Short mmCIF file of C-alpha atoms and ligand atoms in Angstrom, two decimals:
data_model
loop_
_atom_site.label_atom_id
_atom_site.label_comp_id
_atom_site.label_asym_id
_atom_site.label_seq_id
_atom_site.Cartn_x
_atom_site.Cartn_y
_atom_site.Cartn_z
CA MET A 1 124.32 107.89 244.35
CA SER A 2 125.12 111.09 242.30
CA GLU A 3 128.73 110.65 240.32
CA THR A 4 131.13 113.75 240.70
CA LEU A 5 133.11 114.55 237.72
CA ASP A 6 136.11 113.53 239.16
CA ASP A 7 134.26 110.00 239.54
CA ALA A 8 133.66 110.21 236.13
CA ALA A 9 136.72 110.90 235.13
CA THR A 10 137.89 108.19 237.37
CA ILE A 11 135.89 105.92 236.13
CA ALA A 12 136.65 106.88 232.85
CA ARG A 13 140.59 105.67 233.08
CA VAL A 14 139.70 102.65 234.84
CA ALA A 15 137.08 101.60 232.29
CA ALA A 16 140.06 102.16 229.66
CA ARG A 17 142.66 100.16 231.74
CA LEU A 18 139.83 97.51 231.68
CA ALA A 19 138.91 97.36 228.46
CA ALA A 20 142.71 97.07 227.36
CA ALA A 21 143.06 94.05 229.96
CA GLU A 22 144.21 90.70 229.06
CA ARG A 23 143.81 89.42 232.36
CA ILE A 24 141.78 90.99 235.51
CA ALA A 25 141.89 89.88 238.98
CA VAL A 26 139.34 91.19 241.10
CA ILE A 27 139.18 90.80 245.80
CA THR A 28 135.68 91.25 247.14
CA GLY A 29 134.20 91.39 250.44
CA ALA A 30 131.48 91.55 252.76
CA GLY A 31 130.84 95.28 251.07
CA ILE A 32 130.13 93.83 247.74
CA SER A 33 127.00 91.65 249.51
CA ALA A 34 125.95 94.53 251.88
CA GLU A 35 123.13 95.62 249.11
CA SER A 36 122.08 91.84 249.18
CA GLY A 37 121.06 92.79 252.56
CA LEU A 38 124.16 90.90 254.26
CA ARG A 39 125.76 92.01 256.90
CA THR A 40 129.55 93.87 257.21
CA PHE A 41 131.58 92.77 259.50
CA ARG A 42 133.54 95.85 260.46
CA GLY A 43 132.29 98.45 257.56
CA ALA A 44 130.67 101.72 257.25
CA THR A 45 127.79 101.95 259.99
CA SER A 46 126.04 104.88 258.31
CA ALA A 47 122.71 106.20 259.30
CA GLU A 48 121.76 105.26 256.43
CA LEU A 49 122.06 101.31 256.50
CA PRO A 50 119.08 99.98 257.96
CA PRO A 51 119.80 97.77 260.44
CA ASP A 52 120.93 94.21 260.00
CA MET A 53 123.40 96.28 257.66
CA GLN A 54 125.16 97.43 260.25
CA SER A 55 128.60 96.26 261.76
CA LEU A 56 128.40 92.10 262.98
CA TRP A 57 130.87 92.99 265.18
CA LYS A 58 128.96 95.50 267.09
CA GLU A 59 126.98 92.53 267.97
CA PHE A 60 128.58 89.73 267.65
CA ASP A 61 132.53 89.27 269.55
CA PRO A 62 134.13 87.38 266.42
CA ALA A 63 137.22 86.03 269.00
CA THR A 64 134.16 84.36 270.56
CA LEU A 65 132.52 82.88 267.65
CA ALA A 66 134.88 82.19 264.74
CA THR A 67 137.28 80.22 266.42
CA PRO A 68 138.02 76.40 266.60
CA ALA A 69 138.84 77.28 270.73
CA ALA A 70 135.35 78.91 270.34
CA PHE A 71 133.69 75.87 268.08
CA ALA A 72 134.98 73.87 271.14
CA ARG A 73 133.81 75.68 274.14
CA ASP A 74 129.90 76.31 272.35
CA PRO A 75 129.89 74.41 269.57
CA ALA A 76 125.72 74.80 270.17
CA MET A 77 126.00 78.30 269.77
CA VAL A 78 128.54 78.75 267.07
CA SER A 79 126.77 76.30 264.88
CA LYS A 80 123.77 77.92 265.46
CA TRP A 81 125.05 81.37 264.60
CA TYR A 82 126.20 80.27 261.27
CA ASP A 83 123.53 78.36 260.17
CA CYS A 84 121.36 81.26 261.23
CA ARG A 85 124.18 83.56 258.56
CA ARG A 86 123.52 80.52 256.03
CA LEU A 87 119.99 80.72 255.74
CA GLY A 88 120.19 84.42 255.64
CA CYS A 89 122.50 83.74 252.76
CA LEU A 90 120.18 81.52 250.90
CA ALA A 91 117.46 84.28 251.33
CA ALA A 92 119.85 86.97 249.77
CA THR A 93 119.74 87.52 246.17
CA PRO A 94 122.77 89.01 244.27
CA ASN A 95 122.96 92.78 243.51
CA PRO A 96 124.13 94.77 240.55
CA GLY A 97 127.40 94.55 241.36
CA HIS A 98 127.67 90.57 241.78
CA LEU A 99 125.79 91.26 238.44
CA ALA A 100 128.56 93.58 236.66
CA LEU A 101 131.86 91.10 238.07
CA ALA A 102 129.88 88.07 236.21
CA ALA A 103 129.12 90.49 233.26
CA LEU A 104 133.22 91.75 232.85
CA GLN A 105 134.62 88.00 233.04
CA ARG A 106 131.74 86.77 230.39
CA LEU A 107 133.20 89.94 228.54
CA MET A 108 136.94 89.13 229.12
CA GLU A 109 136.62 85.81 227.84
CA ALA A 110 134.74 86.26 225.13
CA LYS A 111 137.90 88.20 223.59
CA GLY A 112 140.13 85.66 224.69
CA ALA A 113 141.43 87.18 227.82
CA GLY A 114 140.86 86.38 231.55
CA LEU A 115 139.52 87.00 234.94
CA THR A 116 139.95 85.94 238.45
CA LEU A 117 137.86 86.40 241.27
CA LEU A 118 139.33 86.08 244.32
CA THR A 119 136.77 86.47 247.47
CA GLN A 120 136.70 86.75 251.13
CA ASN A 121 133.00 86.22 251.06
CA VAL A 122 131.58 82.90 251.94
CA ASP A 123 127.70 83.69 250.76
CA ARG A 124 128.44 82.35 247.93
CA LEU A 125 126.39 85.44 245.90
CA HIS A 126 129.04 85.39 243.32
CA GLN A 127 128.73 81.80 241.62
CA ARG A 128 124.68 82.88 242.05
CA ALA A 129 125.44 85.98 239.76
CA GLY A 130 127.30 83.44 237.18
CA SER A 131 131.13 83.89 238.24
CA ARG A 132 132.61 80.61 237.66
CA ASP A 133 136.17 79.61 238.77
CA VAL A 134 135.26 81.70 242.29
CA VAL A 135 138.03 81.13 244.77
CA GLU A 136 137.02 80.77 247.54
CA LEU A 137 139.69 82.43 250.07
CA HIS A 138 137.79 82.44 253.39
CA GLY A 139 135.74 78.73 252.22
CA THR A 140 131.94 78.73 252.52
CA ILE A 141 129.45 79.12 254.60
CA MET A 142 127.04 76.55 252.51
CA ASP A 143 128.87 73.55 253.00
CA TRP A 144 129.60 71.86 256.00
CA ARG A 145 132.25 69.04 257.10
CA CYS A 146 132.96 66.25 259.42
CA THR A 147 135.20 67.43 262.46
CA GLN A 148 136.45 63.96 262.49
CA THR A 149 136.57 62.81 258.66
CA GLY A 150 136.50 66.03 257.08
CA GLN A 151 133.80 64.75 254.76
CA HIS A 152 131.70 67.74 253.35
CA LEU A 153 128.13 68.41 252.23
CA THR A 154 125.93 70.76 251.50
CA PRO A 155 122.83 71.25 253.98
CA SER A 156 119.39 71.36 253.11
CA ASP A 157 117.76 75.07 252.72
CA SER A 158 116.25 74.75 256.38
CA ALA A 159 117.75 75.18 259.79
CA PHE A 160 119.49 71.85 261.39
CA GLU A 161 117.25 70.47 263.49
CA ALA A 162 119.45 70.34 266.76
CA TYR A 163 122.77 72.08 267.43
CA PRO A 164 125.45 70.95 267.23
CA PRO A 165 124.63 69.19 263.97
CA LYS A 166 125.77 65.73 264.20
CA SER A 167 127.95 64.75 260.99
CA PRO A 168 126.52 61.78 259.52
CA PHE A 169 129.92 60.26 258.91
CA SER A 170 131.51 59.52 261.87
CA THR A 171 129.85 57.97 265.70
CA GLU A 172 131.59 61.10 267.48
CA GLY A 173 131.82 64.20 264.87
CA LEU A 174 130.11 66.92 264.05
CA LEU A 175 129.38 69.09 261.65
CA ARG A 176 130.80 72.49 261.65
CA PRO A 177 130.88 75.13 258.63
CA ASP A 178 133.49 74.43 255.91
CA VAL A 179 134.83 78.60 256.78
CA VAL A 180 138.13 79.35 258.16
CA TRP A 181 138.39 80.61 261.34
CA PHE A 182 140.64 82.81 263.21
CA GLY A 183 143.89 81.26 263.59
CA GLU A 184 142.92 78.36 260.92
CA MET A 185 145.18 77.95 256.82
CA LEU A 186 143.65 78.83 254.21
CA PRO A 187 143.07 76.51 251.28
CA GLU A 188 146.37 75.88 250.20
CA ALA A 189 144.73 75.98 246.44
CA ALA A 190 143.06 79.45 246.69
CA VAL A 191 146.17 80.94 247.74
CA GLU A 192 147.76 79.63 245.01
CA LEU A 193 145.37 80.86 242.66
CA ALA A 194 145.14 84.08 244.41
CA ARG A 195 149.12 84.41 243.91
CA GLU A 196 148.91 83.39 240.83
CA ALA A 197 146.45 86.34 239.42
CA ALA A 198 148.51 88.79 241.73
CA ALA A 199 151.45 87.66 239.95
CA SER A 200 149.95 88.00 236.29
CA CYS A 201 147.37 90.37 236.25
CA ASP A 202 147.02 93.79 234.56
CA VAL A 203 144.65 95.22 236.43
CA PHE A 204 143.65 93.99 240.27
CA MET A 205 140.85 95.56 241.83
CA SER A 206 139.70 95.23 245.79
CA VAL A 207 136.31 96.01 246.22
CA GLY A 208 133.74 96.11 249.25
CA THR A 209 136.74 94.83 251.39
CA SER A 210 138.11 97.03 254.44
CA ALA A 211 141.31 95.64 253.34
CA VAL A 212 143.14 94.86 256.98
CA VAL A 213 142.56 90.98 256.80
CA TYR A 214 145.52 89.70 255.72
CA PRO A 215 146.94 87.66 253.99
CA ALA A 216 144.02 88.57 251.36
CA ALA A 217 144.67 92.13 252.01
CA GLY A 218 148.05 91.18 250.41
CA PHE A 219 147.15 90.08 246.84
CA LEU A 220 146.61 93.53 245.69
CA PHE A 221 149.85 94.86 247.33
CA GLU A 222 151.59 91.85 245.48
CA ALA A 223 150.12 92.98 242.18
CA LYS A 224 150.58 96.12 242.85
CA GLY A 225 154.29 95.47 243.29
CA ASN A 226 153.99 93.65 239.49
CA GLY A 227 153.36 96.08 237.55
CA ALA A 228 149.33 96.00 237.27
CA TYR A 229 146.95 99.25 237.56
CA THR A 230 145.14 99.15 241.15
CA VAL A 231 141.92 99.94 241.82
CA GLU A 232 139.81 99.91 245.30
CA VAL A 233 135.86 100.79 245.01
CA ASN A 234 134.63 101.23 248.45
CA LEU A 235 132.24 103.64 250.72
CA GLU A 236 135.07 104.55 252.81
CA ALA A 237 138.78 104.68 252.98
CA THR A 238 140.86 101.83 253.83
CA PRO A 239 144.34 101.15 254.47
CA ALA A 240 144.33 100.56 250.41
CA SER A 241 143.28 103.66 249.24
CA THR A 242 146.51 105.58 249.43
CA ALA A 243 148.42 102.85 247.36
CA VAL A 244 145.68 102.21 244.82
CA ASP A 245 146.01 103.54 241.32
CA ALA A 246 142.19 104.71 241.50
CA SER A 247 140.22 104.75 244.26
CA LEU A 248 136.49 104.98 243.95
CA ARG A 249 134.35 105.86 246.75
CA GLY A 250 130.62 104.71 246.98
CA SER A 251 128.62 101.49 246.57
CA SER A 252 130.03 99.17 244.11
CA SER A 253 126.38 98.25 243.00
CA VAL A 254 126.21 101.43 241.82
CA LEU A 255 130.14 102.24 240.58
CA LEU A 256 130.70 98.69 239.42
CA PRO A 257 127.68 98.87 236.48
CA ALA A 258 128.70 102.48 235.78
CA ILE A 259 132.33 101.55 234.74
CA LEU A 260 131.37 98.13 232.92
CA ARG A 261 129.17 100.71 230.85
CA ALA A 262 132.25 103.38 230.50
CA ALA A 263 134.71 99.94 229.36
CA PHE A 264 132.40 98.09 227.14
CA GLY A 265 129.31 100.05 225.99
CA GLU A 266 125.81 100.41 227.49
CA GLY A 267 124.78 96.59 226.54
CA ALA A 268 127.77 95.34 228.40
CA LEU A 269 125.42 94.43 231.45
CA ARG A 270 123.30 92.43 228.90
P1 OAD Y 301 134.32 93.97 256.60
O1 OAD Y 301 133.09 94.30 257.08
O2 OAD Y 301 135.82 94.32 257.35
O3 OAD Y 301 134.44 95.70 255.65
C1 OAD Y 301 133.38 95.66 254.27
C2 OAD Y 301 133.70 96.49 253.67
O4 OAD Y 301 132.57 96.74 252.37
C3 OAD Y 301 134.13 98.30 254.50
O5 OAD Y 301 135.64 98.59 253.96
C4 OAD Y 301 132.70 99.18 253.47
O6 OAD Y 301 133.14 100.54 253.79
C5 OAD Y 301 132.85 98.36 252.07
N1 OAD Y 301 131.68 98.76 252.10
C6 OAD Y 301 130.24 98.19 252.72
N2 OAD Y 301 129.26 98.72 251.72
C7 OAD Y 301 129.20 98.62 250.93
C8 OAD Y 301 129.30 98.77 249.48
N3 OAD Y 301 127.99 99.06 249.35
N4 OAD Y 301 130.01 99.34 248.28
C9 OAD Y 301 131.25 98.90 248.85
N5 OAD Y 301 131.82 99.07 249.68
C10 OAD Y 301 131.19 98.54 250.54
O7 OAD Y 301 134.34 92.73 255.61
P2 OAD Y 301 135.68 92.00 254.93
O8 OAD Y 301 136.82 93.05 253.86
O9 OAD Y 301 135.28 91.15 253.64
O10 OAD Y 301 136.96 87.17 257.56
O11 OAD Y 301 136.45 91.50 256.57
C11 OAD Y 301 137.58 90.31 255.71
C12 OAD Y 301 137.27 89.58 256.39
O12 OAD Y 301 137.31 89.94 257.90
C13 OAD Y 301 135.95 88.80 256.30
O13 OAD Y 301 136.20 87.66 255.26
C14 OAD Y 301 135.76 87.69 257.95
C15 OAD Y 301 136.17 88.93 258.70
O14 OAD Y 301 136.87 88.45 260.04
C16 OAD Y 301 136.71 85.64 257.74
O15 OAD Y 301 135.91 85.47 258.94
C17 OAD Y 301 137.80 84.77 258.42
#
């Protein structure tokens, strides 16, 4: 991606804010993992993207797959779809966007400041990039839980032998992914941490999310209402674009490292 002069000026402004910040909050969405080969839900379908990065929702209707009712109706199909996605996440590796956020957290901590990373992603790529205390607003596909007892397990790196997988914790129970489905509540502790971060940060960044799914999309507006400097990094415009102080249009795997270098110097990513 080539940077325009406008981009360079905006990157410099954002970098100055980050360098001066005591508390940063970042929320990420599927877009940050797109360049790790994982498909987004409703993002860009640009011709430059290979087919496996095009919008998931074109092939799968979320109302059919990502709801408790869908699982009750067809647990075999829904659990198989999630297990395929789980294996895809395991096969993927973090990209420079994930690595830049992990580096930013380390840099903040080294100066006695802090960064809270909120994610809507279920893929665990932030943790594998080195980010700590990641707040998983929509759960994770890497853990599954018993429909009867709620007990969790982390499945092996291979596919389940049969669908739906039976729970080892109860005779009647099945295993379901530990993700938040449409119509379910977000984990209370995660929402609490997100609210705290939005209330206390100097800079709030929204990265690779279409900013349409609530309550996650609301945290940027809460932070703005509390006086934070707000930034969006996205390939395309979203409902947040006109609200933020700085909107950077482009790939997070290019822009996040560029912002870090501008804020903390060339060594920032080492
Ligand atoms: P979406 O698929 O809705 O949006 C992805 C966003 O990433 C779009 O705005 C794209 O423009 C942007 N994007 C794509 N590639 C990018 C790149 N390389 N760099 C920067 N931006 C890029 O995904 P989410 O916003 O994460 O919820 O979706 C939110 C929630 O909707 C998901 O967590 C999921 C879904 O329903 C649940 O399953 C509960």
